Amino acid sequence: MAFEKAYDFLARRGYGDRVRTFSVSSATVELAANALGTEPARIAKSLTFVDGEGAIMVVCAGDMKVNSGKFKQRFGVKAKMLTFDQVHLLIGYDVGGVCPFGVNPSAAVYLDESLKRFEHVYPACGSDNSAVKLTPEELEQLTGAAWVDVCVPMAGAAESEK
């Protein structure tokens, strides 16, 4: 059901042909990169945080992590991740397939600047075995999300270029 929700959202906007499904899991950055045959940094991971009664989703490059200080400065709240159950309730997707397409109204979506260094990125498409190929600009247009700078490289992450 969640895959269909995300797929329909993308198909209605002309991006259905960009969606890929896999016979293997793409539930983590590493698994998605393996399924797609790309580097992990190009996986657009969706990180979800508590914001009062709602949620904040930050979509960032796969080699990045949210910096607590930058997050608090930008959003005015501590970066506290949603629980497994809260993700489904507030976002509308299950862990492993969380994506920024057609999220519940309780979720605000933001795109981290780390995505802009790539020509294409691959966010999930509502399930733990799917992804969609988009430019950062297309991702912005589809989600209506604002750009933020709240992430830093993960330890050991190599800088990737276009």
CSV table of C-alpha atoms in Angstrom, one decimal:
chain,number,residue,atom,x,y,z
A,1,MET,CA,0.0,0.0,0.0
A,2,ALA,CA,2.8,2.5,0.9
A,3,PHE,CA,4.6,1.8,-2.3
A,4,GLU,CA,1.5,2.4,-4.3
A,5,LYS,CA,0.9,5.7,-2.5
A,6,ALA,CA,4.4,7.0,-3.3
A,7,TYR,CA,4.3,5.6,-6.9
A,8,ASP,CA,0.9,7.2,-7.6
A,9,PHE,CA,2.3,10.5,-6.2
A,10,LEU,CA,5.2,10.3,-8.6
A,11,ALA,CA,3.2,8.9,-11.6
A,12,ARG,CA,0.6,11.7,-11.4
A,13,ARG,CA,3.5,14.2,-11.8
A,14,GLY,CA,5.1,12.3,-14.7
A,15,TYR,CA,7.9,10.5,-12.8
A,16,GLY,CA,6.4,7.0,-12.7
A,17,ASP,CA,8.9,5.7,-15.3
A,18,ARG,CA,11.8,6.6,-13.0
A,19,VAL,CA,10.7,4.3,-10.2
A,20,ARG,CA,12.7,1.1,-9.8
A,21,THR,CA,11.8,-2.0,-7.7
A,22,PHE,CA,14.3,-4.6,-6.6
A,23,SER,CA,14.2,-8.3,-5.8
A,24,VAL,CA,16.5,-7.5,-2.8
A,25,SER,CA,16.1,-5.1,0.1
A,26,SER,CA,17.0,-1.4,-0.3
A,27,ALA,CA,16.0,-0.6,3.3
A,28,THR,CA,19.4,0.9,4.3
A,29,VAL,CA,21.8,3.2,2.5
A,30,GLU,CA,24.2,0.4,1.8
A,31,LEU,CA,21.5,-2.0,0.6
A,32,ALA,CA,20.0,0.6,-1.7
A,33,ALA,CA,23.4,1.5,-3.1
A,34,ASN,CA,24.1,-2.2,-3.8
A,35,ALA,CA,20.7,-2.7,-5.4
A,36,LEU,CA,21.2,0.4,-7.7
A,37,GLY,CA,24.9,-0.2,-8.4
A,38,THR,CA,25.8,3.3,-7.1
A,39,GLU,CA,27.8,4.9,-4.3
A,40,PRO,CA,26.1,5.2,-0.9
A,41,ALA,CA,26.4,9.0,-0.9
A,42,ARG,CA,23.9,9.2,-3.8
A,43,ILE,CA,21.2,7.6,-1.8
A,44,ALA,CA,18.8,10.3,-0.5
A,45,LYS,CA,18.0,9.1,3.0
A,46,SER,CA,15.0,10.4,4.9
A,47,LEU,CA,15.7,11.1,8.6
A,48,THR,CA,12.7,11.8,10.8
A,49,PHE,CA,12.5,13.8,14.0
A,50,VAL,CA,10.0,14.9,16.6
A,51,ASP,CA,8.6,18.4,16.3
A,52,GLY,CA,6.0,18.9,19.0
A,53,GLU,CA,2.9,16.9,17.8
A,54,GLY,CA,4.4,16.6,14.3
A,55,ALA,CA,7.6,15.6,12.6
A,56,ILE,CA,10.5,17.0,10.7
A,57,MET,CA,11.9,15.0,7.8
A,58,VAL,CA,15.4,15.9,6.6
A,59,VAL,CA,16.4,14.3,3.3
A,60,CYS,CA,20.2,14.2,2.9
A,61,ALA,CA,23.0,12.4,1.1
A,62,GLY,CA,23.7,8.9,2.2
A,63,ASP,CA,27.2,9.8,3.6
A,64,MET,CA,25.8,12.5,5.9
A,65,LYS,CA,24.3,12.7,9.3
A,66,VAL,CA,22.3,15.4,11.1
A,67,ASN,CA,24.4,17.7,13.3
A,68,SER,CA,22.5,18.4,16.5
A,69,GLY,CA,23.7,21.9,16.9
A,70,LYS,CA,22.8,22.9,13.3
A,71,PHE,CA,19.5,21.2,13.7
A,72,LYS,CA,18.6,23.0,16.9
A,73,GLN,CA,19.7,26.3,15.5
A,74,ARG,CA,17.5,25.9,12.4
A,75,PHE,CA,14.4,24.3,13.9
A,76,GLY,CA,14.5,25.4,17.5
A,77,VAL,CA,14.1,21.9,18.9
A,78,LYS,CA,16.5,19.1,19.9
A,79,ALA,CA,17.2,16.5,17.1
A,80,LYS,CA,15.2,13.6,18.6
A,81,MET,CA,14.5,10.8,16.1
A,82,LEU,CA,11.0,9.4,15.8
A,83,THR,CA,10.3,6.0,17.3
A,84,PHE,CA,9.5,3.1,15.0
A,85,ASP,CA,5.7,3.5,15.6
A,86,GLN,CA,5.8,7.3,15.3
A,87,VAL,CA,7.4,7.1,11.9
A,88,HIS,CA,4.3,5.3,10.4
A,89,LEU,CA,1.8,7.5,12.4
A,90,LEU,CA,3.4,10.9,11.6
A,91,ILE,CA,5.1,10.3,8.2
A,92,GLY,CA,2.8,7.7,6.6
A,93,TYR,CA,5.5,5.2,5.6
A,94,ASP,CA,7.3,2.4,7.4
A,95,VAL,CA,10.9,2.4,8.4
A,96,GLY,CA,12.9,1.1,5.4
A,97,GLY,CA,10.7,2.8,2.9
A,98,VAL,CA,10.3,6.3,4.3
A,99,CYS,CA,10.3,8.8,1.5
A,100,PRO,CA,9.3,12.5,1.0
A,101,PHE,CA,6.4,11.9,-1.4
A,102,GLY,CA,2.9,12.4,-0.2
A,103,VAL,CA,3.8,12.4,3.5
A,104,ASN,CA,1.1,13.0,6.1
A,105,PRO,CA,0.3,16.6,6.9
A,106,SER,CA,1.9,16.3,10.3
A,107,ALA,CA,5.3,16.1,8.6
A,108,ALA,CA,7.4,19.0,7.3
A,109,VAL,CA,10.0,18.0,4.7
A,110,TYR,CA,13.4,19.7,4.2
A,111,LEU,CA,16.2,18.9,1.8
A,112,ASP,CA,19.8,19.2,3.0
A,113,GLU,CA,22.3,21.0,0.9
A,114,SER,CA,24.4,17.8,0.8
A,115,LEU,CA,22.2,16.6,-2.1
A,116,LYS,CA,23.1,19.4,-4.4
A,117,ARG,CA,26.6,18.1,-5.2
A,118,PHE,CA,25.1,15.3,-7.3
A,119,GLU,CA,23.4,15.3,-10.7
A,120,HIS,CA,21.0,12.6,-9.6
A,121,VAL,CA,20.0,11.1,-6.2
A,122,TYR,CA,17.9,8.1,-5.2
A,123,PRO,CA,15.3,8.5,-2.5
A,124,ALA,CA,13.1,5.5,-1.5
A,125,CYS,CA,9.7,5.1,-3.0
A,126,GLY,CA,7.6,4.0,-0.1
A,127,SER,CA,8.8,0.4,0.3
A,128,ASP,CA,12.0,-1.4,1.4
A,129,ASN,CA,12.8,-2.5,-2.1
A,130,SER,CA,12.3,0.6,-4.3
A,131,ALA,CA,13.9,3.9,-5.3
A,132,VAL,CA,13.4,6.7,-7.8
A,133,LYS,CA,16.1,8.6,-9.8
A,134,LEU,CA,15.7,12.4,-9.5
A,135,THR,CA,17.8,15.5,-9.8
A,136,PRO,CA,18.0,17.6,-6.6
A,137,GLU,CA,15.9,20.2,-8.4
A,138,GLU,CA,13.2,17.6,-9.3
A,139,LEU,CA,13.2,16.4,-5.7
A,140,GLU,CA,12.6,20.0,-4.6
A,141,GLN,CA,9.8,20.6,-7.1
A,142,LEU,CA,8.1,17.3,-6.2
A,143,THR,CA,8.2,17.8,-2.5
A,144,GLY,CA,7.9,21.6,-2.2
A,145,ALA,CA,10.6,21.3,0.4
A,146,ALA,CA,12.9,24.1,1.6
A,147,TRP,CA,16.7,23.7,1.5
A,148,VAL,CA,18.5,23.6,4.8
A,149,ASP,CA,22.1,23.1,5.9
A,150,VAL,CA,21.9,20.8,9.0
A,151,CYS,CA,24.1,17.8,8.1
A,152,VAL,CA,27.8,17.0,8.3
A,153,PRO,CA,29.8,14.1,6.8
A,154,MET,CA,29.7,10.8,8.7
A,155,ALA,CA,33.0,9.7,10.2
A,156,GLY,CA,35.0,8.0,7.4
A,157,ALA,CA,32.8,9.3,4.6
A,158,ALA,CA,34.7,10.3,1.5
A,159,GLU,CA,33.6,13.5,-0.2
A,160,SER,CA,31.8,12.6,-3.4
A,161,GLU,CA,31.4,14.8,-6.4
A,162,LYS,CA,29.1,14.9,-9.4
